[in-house]
Amino acid sequence: MTSLAEPRSSKWKRRAITIPTMLVATVVAVIGLPFIVPALTVADLARLRWQVPTVRAYLFVTQYAINDSVEILIMPWFWLRDGFGTRFGSAPSIRRHERVRHWSLALLARRAEQLLGIRIEISADSNAALQPGPAIVMCRHVSVFDSSLPALCYQQRGVRVRSVIMAELLTDPGLDLLYGRLGSIFIPRDNGQEARVAVADLGRSLDASTVAVIFPEGRLFRPELLEHVRNRLTQTDPDRARTLVGLRHVLPVRPGGISALLDAAPAADIVVIAHAGLDQYPDVRALVRHIPLSDPVRVTAWRIPRAQVPGDPGARVRWLDATWQHVDDWLEAQLAT
């Protein structure tokens, strides 16, 4: 499944634009390396940016485009091997697609460290949490770079990851083709009933080797967005708004999607992933100015046994809010050091 009830004609109309665009952009980026890199180097040095951050960012984006194009080019071959797409859900097909994702994420993680200085440090006590499923993983969301963090945490442990992804990312053709075949789902930002049905289907597919990842805030954290959400909750749910007044670094959980997962996967534990180190770079321009980053991205994870998750809808929302408050408190301690 790639998107909710998307007509086949609409899907391929989109891909007829996104796939050639990505392939052409990759060719231009690679061919232009001998010309663009020296020009960007001069521009960086003229601004006394001795670590040439713009060059590093360009090289990373080029690597991303190369990976995406490799994924695009290999997908038709997999389609043929899988009986013209009729065996995408089979174990051999999943293994083939998982190997591609593993290669792509591992390579991008190395390039992020080499070029951008993004080093991921997972706390030692997180190992007990990041065990095989079935599990529902809730991760905070503050940057485009943390979108792949749960998969990076799990793939080195041989655990399959299926994600709830915002539909806007269907514009990335590699992501569209590869992750859709691996069982991830793309949902609209404002989750409706159809989206919750799709999320529930994902939850029912979990097994001992699979986890489902969701970013329960529903969007990237921004201080001004936190204030907006608080004001809206004050109008719609004042009691809940009062309990969330202490949040500083996360947005309130949007309970619809995570509740649909919990109801569909009654045996799944909960894993919470929190991270600190990307908060001071609210956009790409801010990140580029500080490349290479000097401090690591610190990651922690803890596992909550399913027996501790309330079944009553109201109690569950209060539990989700308390859990996310704990994430906020951890972040406050990390950012204060």
mmCIF file of C-alpha atoms in Angstrom:
data_model
loop_
_atom_site.group_PDB
_atom_site.id
_atom_site.type_symbol
_atom_site.label_atom_id
_atom_site.label_comp_id
_atom_site.label_asym_id
_atom_site.label_seq_id
_atom_site.Cartn_x
_atom_site.Cartn_y
_atom_site.Cartn_z
ATOM 1 C CA MET A 1 0.000 0.000 0.000
ATOM 2 C CA THR A 2 1.446 3.392 -0.919
ATOM 3 C CA SER A 3 -1.333 5.868 -0.251
ATOM 4 C CA LEU A 4 -4.938 5.795 0.834
ATOM 5 C CA ALA A 5 -7.331 4.710 -1.907
ATOM 6 C CA GLU A 6 -5.137 6.371 -4.509
ATOM 7 C CA PRO A 7 -6.305 5.637 -8.057
ATOM 8 C CA ARG A 8 -3.723 3.850 -10.157
ATOM 9 C CA SER A 9 -3.896 6.584 -12.792
ATOM 10 C CA SER A 10 -3.195 9.265 -10.186
ATOM 11 C CA LYS A 11 -0.271 7.312 -8.759
ATOM 12 C CA TRP A 12 1.446 6.888 -12.105
ATOM 13 C CA LYS A 13 0.674 10.427 -13.150
ATOM 14 C CA ARG A 14 2.588 11.563 -10.073
ATOM 15 C CA ARG A 15 5.434 9.145 -10.709
ATOM 16 C CA ALA A 16 5.666 10.243 -14.350
ATOM 17 C CA ILE A 17 6.819 13.574 -12.936
ATOM 18 C CA THR A 18 8.771 12.606 -9.810
ATOM 19 C CA ILE A 19 10.814 9.743 -11.272
ATOM 20 C CA PRO A 20 12.275 11.591 -14.307
ATOM 21 C CA THR A 21 12.806 14.695 -12.174
ATOM 22 C CA MET A 22 14.877 12.776 -9.626
ATOM 23 C CA LEU A 23 16.896 10.919 -12.275
ATOM 24 C CA VAL A 24 17.681 14.124 -14.195
ATOM 25 C CA ALA A 25 18.535 15.989 -10.982
ATOM 26 C CA THR A 26 20.931 13.214 -10.009
ATOM 27 C CA VAL A 27 22.688 13.273 -13.375
ATOM 28 C CA VAL A 28 23.020 17.062 -13.233
ATOM 29 C CA ALA A 29 24.322 16.952 -9.648
ATOM 30 C CA VAL A 30 26.949 14.312 -10.456
ATOM 31 C CA ILE A 31 28.080 15.820 -13.762
ATOM 32 C CA GLY A 32 28.228 19.219 -12.137
ATOM 33 C CA LEU A 33 30.520 18.108 -9.310
ATOM 34 C CA PRO A 34 33.782 19.320 -10.957
ATOM 35 C CA PHE A 35 32.266 22.749 -11.514
ATOM 36 C CA ILE A 36 29.864 23.254 -8.604
ATOM 37 C CA VAL A 37 32.140 22.061 -5.803
ATOM 38 C CA PRO A 38 34.969 24.538 -6.619
ATOM 39 C CA ALA A 39 32.445 27.368 -6.932
ATOM 40 C CA LEU A 40 30.840 26.516 -3.597
ATOM 41 C CA THR A 41 34.281 26.181 -2.008
ATOM 42 C CA VAL A 42 35.204 29.693 -3.109
ATOM 43 C CA ALA A 43 31.882 31.023 -1.827
ATOM 44 C CA ASP A 44 32.375 29.359 1.555
ATOM 45 C CA LEU A 45 35.955 30.571 1.957
ATOM 46 C CA ALA A 46 34.968 34.097 0.917
ATOM 47 C CA ARG A 47 32.580 34.059 3.901
ATOM 48 C CA LEU A 48 35.351 32.662 6.144
ATOM 49 C CA ARG A 49 33.546 29.350 6.440
ATOM 50 C CA TRP A 50 36.684 27.253 6.709
ATOM 51 C CA GLN A 51 34.753 23.977 7.130
ATOM 52 C CA VAL A 52 33.073 24.569 3.733
ATOM 53 C CA PRO A 53 29.551 23.749 5.009
ATOM 54 C CA THR A 54 27.847 24.485 1.690
ATOM 55 C CA VAL A 55 30.132 22.044 -0.099
ATOM 56 C CA ARG A 56 29.436 19.379 2.508
ATOM 57 C CA ALA A 57 25.684 19.929 2.224
ATOM 58 C CA TYR A 58 25.835 19.713 -1.576
ATOM 59 C CA LEU A 59 27.794 16.446 -1.444
ATOM 60 C CA PHE A 60 25.309 14.955 1.009
ATOM 61 C CA VAL A 61 22.326 15.957 -1.114
ATOM 62 C CA THR A 62 24.079 14.454 -4.141
ATOM 63 C CA GLN A 63 24.575 11.188 -2.251
ATOM 64 C CA TYR A 64 20.891 11.189 -1.311
ATOM 65 C CA ALA A 65 19.940 11.710 -4.965
ATOM 66 C CA ILE A 66 22.237 8.870 -6.044
ATOM 67 C CA ASN A 67 20.674 6.529 -3.493
ATOM 68 C CA ASP A 68 17.196 7.535 -4.586
ATOM 69 C CA SER A 69 18.040 6.957 -8.239
ATOM 70 C CA VAL A 70 19.509 3.519 -7.483
ATOM 71 C CA GLU A 71 16.273 2.626 -5.713
ATOM 72 C CA ILE A 72 14.260 3.851 -8.692
ATOM 73 C CA LEU A 73 16.322 1.904 -11.213
ATOM 74 C CA ILE A 74 16.313 -1.350 -9.272
ATOM 75 C CA MET A 75 12.569 -1.389 -8.581
ATOM 76 C CA PRO A 76 11.509 -2.495 -12.114
ATOM 77 C CA TRP A 77 13.896 -5.454 -11.865
ATOM 78 C CA PHE A 78 12.371 -6.442 -8.522
ATOM 79 C CA TRP A 79 8.914 -6.045 -10.048
ATOM 80 C CA LEU A 80 9.827 -8.554 -12.747
ATOM 81 C CA ARG A 81 11.407 -10.996 -10.259
ATOM 82 C CA ASP A 82 8.281 -10.781 -8.120
ATOM 83 C CA GLY A 83 5.986 -11.980 -10.885
ATOM 84 C CA PHE A 84 5.054 -8.557 -12.242
ATOM 85 C CA GLY A 85 4.390 -7.352 -8.703
ATOM 86 C CA THR A 86 2.125 -10.239 -7.700
ATOM 87 C CA ARG A 87 4.561 -11.553 -5.033
ATOM 88 C CA PHE A 88 5.584 -8.295 -3.338
ATOM 89 C CA GLY A 89 4.457 -9.592 0.061
ATOM 90 C CA SER A 90 6.429 -12.838 -0.141
ATOM 91 C CA ALA A 91 9.413 -13.463 2.130
ATOM 92 C CA PRO A 92 12.004 -13.408 -0.726
ATOM 93 C CA SER A 93 10.583 -10.114 -2.022
ATOM 94 C CA ILE A 94 10.661 -8.519 1.417
ATOM 95 C CA ARG A 95 14.272 -9.652 1.922
ATOM 96 C CA ARG A 96 15.329 -8.106 -1.399
ATOM 97 C CA HIS A 97 13.680 -4.790 -0.637
ATOM 98 C CA GLU A 98 14.957 -4.796 2.956
ATOM 99 C CA ARG A 99 18.533 -5.221 1.695
ATOM 100 C CA VAL A 100 18.149 -2.146 -0.493
ATOM 101 C CA ARG A 101 16.784 -0.083 2.387
ATOM 102 C CA HIS A 102 19.529 -1.319 4.707
ATOM 103 C CA TRP A 103 22.207 -0.368 2.182
ATOM 104 C CA SER A 104 20.686 3.047 1.526
ATOM 105 C CA LEU A 105 20.163 4.029 5.169
ATOM 106 C CA ALA A 106 23.571 2.754 6.270
ATOM 107 C CA LEU A 107 25.335 4.660 3.491
ATOM 108 C CA LEU A 108 23.434 7.868 4.193
ATOM 109 C CA ALA A 109 24.204 7.550 7.910
ATOM 110 C CA ARG A 110 27.929 7.281 7.114
ATOM 111 C CA ARG A 111 27.780 10.280 4.786
ATOM 112 C CA ALA A 112 25.805 12.276 7.374
ATOM 113 C CA GLU A 113 28.599 11.656 9.869
ATOM 114 C CA GLN A 114 31.459 12.233 7.416
ATOM 115 C CA LEU A 115 30.044 15.322 5.730
ATOM 116 C CA LEU A 116 27.573 16.888 8.158
ATOM 117 C CA GLY A 117 29.015 15.798 11.482
ATOM 118 C CA ILE A 118 25.747 14.120 12.493
ATOM 119 C CA ARG A 119 26.878 11.423 14.897
ATOM 120 C CA ILE A 120 24.252 9.243 16.544
ATOM 121 C CA GLU A 121 24.966 8.042 20.082
ATOM 122 C CA ILE A 122 22.448 5.527 21.408
ATOM 123 C CA SER A 123 22.497 5.146 25.178
ATOM 124 C CA ALA A 124 23.597 1.754 26.464
ATOM 125 C CA ASP A 125 20.390 1.246 28.411
ATOM 126 C CA SER A 126 18.374 1.538 25.182
ATOM 127 C CA ASN A 127 19.447 -1.909 24.010
ATOM 128 C CA ALA A 128 16.841 -3.630 26.161
ATOM 129 C CA ALA A 129 14.115 -1.474 24.591
ATOM 130 C CA LEU A 130 15.165 -1.918 20.967
ATOM 131 C CA GLN A 131 14.397 -5.613 20.830
ATOM 132 C CA PRO A 132 12.253 -7.451 18.261
ATOM 133 C CA GLY A 133 8.532 -6.849 18.072
ATOM 134 C CA PRO A 134 5.738 -6.865 17.980
ATOM 135 C CA ALA A 135 6.116 -3.274 19.113
ATOM 136 C CA ILE A 136 4.737 0.154 18.337
ATOM 137 C CA VAL A 137 7.481 2.774 18.223
ATOM 138 C CA MET A 138 6.696 6.386 19.054
ATOM 139 C CA CYS A 139 9.459 8.812 18.054
ATOM 140 C CA ARG A 140 9.652 12.583 18.512
ATOM 141 C CA HIS A 141 9.916 14.641 15.346
ATOM 142 C CA VAL A 142 11.993 17.807 15.133
ATOM 143 C CA SER A 143 13.965 17.450 11.874
ATOM 144 C CA VAL A 144 13.898 15.713 8.516
ATOM 145 C CA PHE A 145 16.954 13.817 9.721
ATOM 146 C CA ASP A 146 15.131 12.060 12.552
ATOM 147 C CA SER A 147 12.663 10.457 10.113
ATOM 148 C CA SER A 148 15.086 7.588 9.518
ATOM 149 C CA LEU A 149 16.285 7.310 13.102
ATOM 150 C CA PRO A 150 13.982 4.453 14.209
ATOM 151 C CA ALA A 151 14.869 2.404 11.126
ATOM 152 C CA LEU A 152 18.582 2.967 11.773
ATOM 153 C CA CYS A 153 18.145 1.880 15.378
ATOM 154 C CA TYR A 154 16.334 -1.304 14.422
ATOM 155 C CA GLN A 155 17.820 -2.494 11.137
ATOM 156 C CA GLN A 156 21.203 -3.292 12.705
ATOM 157 C CA ARG A 157 19.283 -5.594 15.046
ATOM 158 C CA GLY A 158 17.569 -7.429 12.183
ATOM 159 C CA VAL A 159 14.120 -6.031 12.968
ATOM 160 C CA ARG A 160 11.799 -5.002 10.148
ATOM 161 C CA VAL A 161 10.352 -1.506 10.295
ATOM 162 C CA ARG A 162 7.035 -0.365 8.837
ATOM 163 C CA SER A 163 6.264 3.311 9.161
ATOM 164 C CA VAL A 164 3.349 5.704 9.129
ATOM 165 C CA ILE A 165 4.582 8.394 6.714
ATOM 166 C CA MET A 166 3.056 11.692 5.712
ATOM 167 C CA ALA A 167 1.642 11.626 2.163
ATOM 168 C CA GLU A 168 3.689 14.691 1.149
ATOM 169 C CA LEU A 169 6.746 12.418 1.011
ATOM 170 C CA LEU A 170 5.270 10.554 -1.947
ATOM 171 C CA THR A 171 7.032 13.249 -3.980
ATOM 172 C CA ASP A 172 10.252 11.358 -3.214
ATOM 173 C CA PRO A 173 10.037 8.550 -5.793
ATOM 174 C CA GLY A 174 12.582 6.264 -4.146
ATOM 175 C CA LEU A 175 10.724 6.471 -0.858
ATOM 176 C CA ASP A 176 7.417 6.027 -2.668
ATOM 177 C CA LEU A 177 8.471 2.866 -4.494
ATOM 178 C CA LEU A 178 10.617 1.156 -1.861
ATOM 179 C CA TYR A 179 8.808 1.894 1.392
ATOM 180 C CA GLY A 180 5.374 1.260 -0.068
ATOM 181 C CA ARG A 181 6.445 -2.234 -1.063
ATOM 182 C CA LEU A 182 7.803 -2.863 2.437
ATOM 183 C CA GLY A 183 4.437 -2.263 4.047
ATOM 184 C CA SER A 184 4.765 1.336 5.168
ATOM 185 C CA ILE A 185 1.723 3.538 4.629
ATOM 186 C CA PHE A 186 1.421 7.130 3.437
ATOM 187 C CA ILE A 187 -1.387 9.080 5.051
ATOM 188 C CA PRO A 188 -2.694 12.640 4.714
ATOM 189 C CA ARG A 189 -1.633 15.061 7.430
ATOM 190 C CA ASP A 190 -5.152 15.541 8.753
ATOM 191 C CA ASN A 191 -5.991 11.954 9.565
ATOM 192 C CA GLY A 192 -9.533 10.978 8.682
ATOM 193 C CA GLN A 193 -11.373 7.736 9.172
ATOM 194 C CA GLU A 194 -9.763 6.219 6.079
ATOM 195 C CA ALA A 195 -6.310 6.979 7.474
ATOM 196 C CA ARG A 196 -7.138 5.319 10.784
ATOM 197 C CA VAL A 197 -8.326 2.219 8.929
ATOM 198 C CA ALA A 198 -5.004 2.056 7.066
ATOM 199 C CA VAL A 199 -3.070 2.510 10.316
ATOM 200 C CA ALA A 200 -5.103 -0.276 11.904
ATOM 201 C CA ASP A 201 -4.264 -2.573 8.960
ATOM 202 C CA LEU A 202 -0.603 -1.829 9.600
ATOM 203 C CA GLY A 203 -1.010 -2.710 13.269
ATOM 204 C CA ARG A 204 -2.616 -6.050 12.446
ATOM 205 C CA SER A 205 0.359 -6.971 10.258
ATOM 206 C CA LEU A 206 2.900 -6.832 13.089
ATOM 207 C CA ASP A 207 4.722 -9.974 14.150
ATOM 208 C CA ALA A 208 7.715 -10.921 16.280
ATOM 209 C CA SER A 209 10.188 -9.554 13.700
ATOM 210 C CA THR A 210 8.344 -6.315 12.874
ATOM 211 C CA VAL A 211 7.728 -2.964 14.529
ATOM 212 C CA ALA A 212 5.468 -0.114 13.473
ATOM 213 C CA VAL A 213 6.876 3.421 13.684
ATOM 214 C CA ILE A 214 4.716 6.474 14.156
ATOM 215 C CA PHE A 215 5.569 10.110 14.889
ATOM 216 C CA PRO A 216 2.614 10.850 17.154
ATOM 217 C CA GLU A 217 3.021 14.636 17.093
ATOM 218 C CA GLY A 218 1.978 14.511 13.431
ATOM 219 C CA ARG A 219 4.435 17.186 12.293
ATOM 220 C CA LEU A 220 7.802 18.778 13.040
ATOM 221 C CA PHE A 221 8.098 20.497 16.394
ATOM 222 C CA ARG A 222 8.333 24.268 16.257
ATOM 223 C CA PRO A 223 7.863 26.583 19.284
ATOM 224 C CA GLU A 224 5.291 28.689 17.473
ATOM 225 C CA LEU A 225 3.374 25.562 16.466
ATOM 226 C CA LEU A 226 3.337 24.399 20.081
ATOM 227 C CA GLU A 227 1.700 27.674 21.077
ATOM 228 C CA HIS A 228 -0.835 27.324 18.259
ATOM 229 C CA VAL A 229 -1.753 23.763 19.277
ATOM 230 C CA ARG A 230 -2.064 24.801 22.907
ATOM 231 C CA ASN A 231 -4.427 27.624 22.001
ATOM 232 C CA ARG A 232 -6.542 25.309 19.888
ATOM 233 C CA LEU A 233 -6.750 22.727 22.677
ATOM 234 C CA THR A 234 -7.797 25.453 25.093
ATOM 235 C CA GLN A 235 -10.876 25.932 22.923
ATOM 236 C CA THR A 236 -11.651 22.282 22.188
ATOM 237 C CA ASP A 237 -10.420 20.409 25.278
ATOM 238 C CA PRO A 238 -9.533 22.794 28.124
ATOM 239 C CA ASP A 239 -8.917 20.010 30.645
ATOM 240 C CA ARG A 240 -6.317 18.407 28.401
ATOM 241 C CA ALA A 241 -4.818 21.804 27.585
ATOM 242 C CA ARG A 242 -4.198 22.404 31.293
ATOM 243 C CA THR A 243 -2.325 19.110 31.642
ATOM 244 C CA LEU A 244 -0.087 20.004 28.681
ATOM 245 C CA VAL A 245 0.791 23.530 29.743
ATOM 246 C CA GLY A 246 4.264 22.394 30.866
ATOM 247 C CA LEU A 247 5.400 21.112 27.449
ATOM 248 C CA ARG A 248 8.495 22.900 26.147
ATOM 249 C CA HIS A 249 10.169 20.762 23.473
ATOM 250 C CA VAL A 250 7.479 18.496 21.998
ATOM 251 C CA LEU A 251 4.018 18.918 20.525
ATOM 252 C CA PRO A 252 1.014 17.232 22.137
ATOM 253 C CA VAL A 253 0.333 13.747 20.868
ATOM 254 C CA ARG A 254 -2.385 13.404 18.248
ATOM 255 C CA PRO A 255 -4.066 10.305 19.685
ATOM 256 C CA GLY A 256 -6.015 9.078 16.641
ATOM 257 C CA GLY A 257 -3.230 7.255 14.819
ATOM 258 C CA ILE A 258 -1.485 5.755 17.829
ATOM 259 C CA SER A 259 -4.817 4.603 19.283
ATOM 260 C CA ALA A 260 -5.675 2.875 16.009
ATOM 261 C CA LEU A 261 -2.344 1.046 16.156
ATOM 262 C CA LEU A 262 -2.824 0.071 19.792
ATOM 263 C CA ASP A 263 -6.314 -1.304 19.182
ATOM 264 C CA ALA A 264 -5.166 -3.288 16.143
ATOM 265 C CA ALA A 265 -2.080 -4.772 17.836
ATOM 266 C CA PRO A 266 -3.190 -5.754 21.359
ATOM 267 C CA ALA A 267 -0.004 -7.772 22.016
ATOM 268 C CA ALA A 268 2.429 -5.038 20.985
ATOM 269 C CA ASP A 269 4.585 -3.270 23.554
ATOM 270 C CA ILE A 270 5.345 0.425 23.238
ATOM 271 C CA VAL A 271 8.850 1.739 22.538
ATOM 272 C CA VAL A 272 9.507 5.446 22.963
ATOM 273 C CA ILE A 273 12.483 6.996 21.150
ATOM 274 C CA ALA A 274 13.661 10.440 22.222
ATOM 275 C CA HIS A 275 16.647 12.317 20.881
ATOM 276 C CA ALA A 276 18.445 15.611 21.448
ATOM 277 C CA GLY A 277 20.982 17.402 19.290
ATOM 278 C CA LEU A 278 18.997 18.623 16.294
ATOM 279 C CA ASP A 279 16.745 21.024 18.191
ATOM 280 C CA GLN A 280 18.846 24.124 17.583
ATOM 281 C CA TYR A 281 18.595 23.737 13.797
ATOM 282 C CA PRO A 282 14.940 24.456 12.997
ATOM 283 C CA ASP A 283 15.484 24.578 9.233
ATOM 284 C CA VAL A 284 18.001 23.534 6.583
ATOM 285 C CA ARG A 285 19.648 26.966 6.462
ATOM 286 C CA ALA A 286 20.341 26.894 10.199
ATOM 287 C CA LEU A 287 21.794 23.400 9.896
ATOM 288 C CA VAL A 288 24.038 24.328 6.965
ATOM 289 C CA ARG A 289 25.462 27.291 8.880
ATOM 290 C CA HIS A 290 26.696 24.938 11.618
ATOM 291 C CA ILE A 291 28.046 22.072 9.498
ATOM 292 C CA PRO A 292 29.913 20.038 10.639
ATOM 293 C CA LEU A 293 27.978 19.683 13.870
ATOM 294 C CA SER A 294 30.183 19.512 16.929
ATOM 295 C CA ASP A 295 27.843 17.672 19.286
ATOM 296 C CA PRO A 296 26.346 14.223 18.764
ATOM 297 C CA VAL A 297 22.677 13.407 18.467
ATOM 298 C CA ARG A 298 21.949 11.666 21.762
ATOM 299 C CA VAL A 299 19.296 8.961 21.551
ATOM 300 C CA THR A 300 17.496 7.078 24.271
ATOM 301 C CA ALA A 301 14.717 4.520 24.138
ATOM 302 C CA TRP A 302 12.568 2.785 26.693
ATOM 303 C CA ARG A 303 10.025 0.013 26.412
ATOM 304 C CA ILE A 304 6.610 0.053 28.059
ATOM 305 C CA PRO A 305 4.935 -3.349 28.570
ATOM 306 C CA ARG A 306 1.554 -3.518 26.954
ATOM 307 C CA ALA A 307 -0.108 -4.304 30.271
ATOM 308 C CA GLN A 308 0.638 -0.729 31.374
ATOM 309 C CA VAL A 309 -1.278 0.830 28.469
ATOM 310 C CA PRO A 310 -4.886 1.720 29.388
ATOM 311 C CA GLY A 311 -7.664 0.374 27.229
ATOM 312 C CA ASP A 312 -10.193 3.054 28.101
ATOM 313 C CA PRO A 313 -9.964 5.859 25.479
ATOM 314 C CA GLY A 314 -9.907 8.704 27.986
ATOM 315 C CA ALA A 315 -7.377 7.032 30.258
ATOM 316 C CA ARG A 316 -5.256 6.197 27.221
ATOM 317 C CA VAL A 317 -5.068 9.842 26.139
ATOM 318 C CA ARG A 318 -4.000 10.796 29.670
ATOM 319 C CA TRP A 319 -1.368 8.033 29.556
ATOM 320 C CA LEU A 320 -0.094 9.269 26.176
ATOM 321 C CA ASP A 321 0.151 12.811 27.512
ATOM 322 C CA ALA A 322 2.058 11.636 30.596
ATOM 323 C CA THR A 323 4.418 9.576 28.419
ATOM 324 C CA TRP A 324 5.101 12.538 26.135
ATOM 325 C CA GLN A 325 5.625 14.772 29.175
ATOM 326 C CA HIS A 326 8.354 12.325 30.206
ATOM 327 C CA VAL A 327 9.957 12.792 26.768
ATOM 328 C CA ASP A 328 9.788 16.546 27.279
ATOM 329 C CA ASP A 329 11.396 16.276 30.723
ATOM 330 C CA TRP A 330 14.217 14.131 29.326
ATOM 331 C CA LEU A 331 14.823 16.720 26.603
ATOM 332 C CA GLU A 332 14.883 19.545 29.117
ATOM 333 C CA ALA A 333 17.608 17.736 31.048
ATOM 334 C CA GLN A 334 19.610 17.014 27.895
ATOM 335 C CA LEU A 335 19.356 20.522 26.491
ATOM 336 C CA ALA A 336 20.347 22.024 29.827
ATOM 337 C CA THR A 337 23.741 20.288 29.769
#
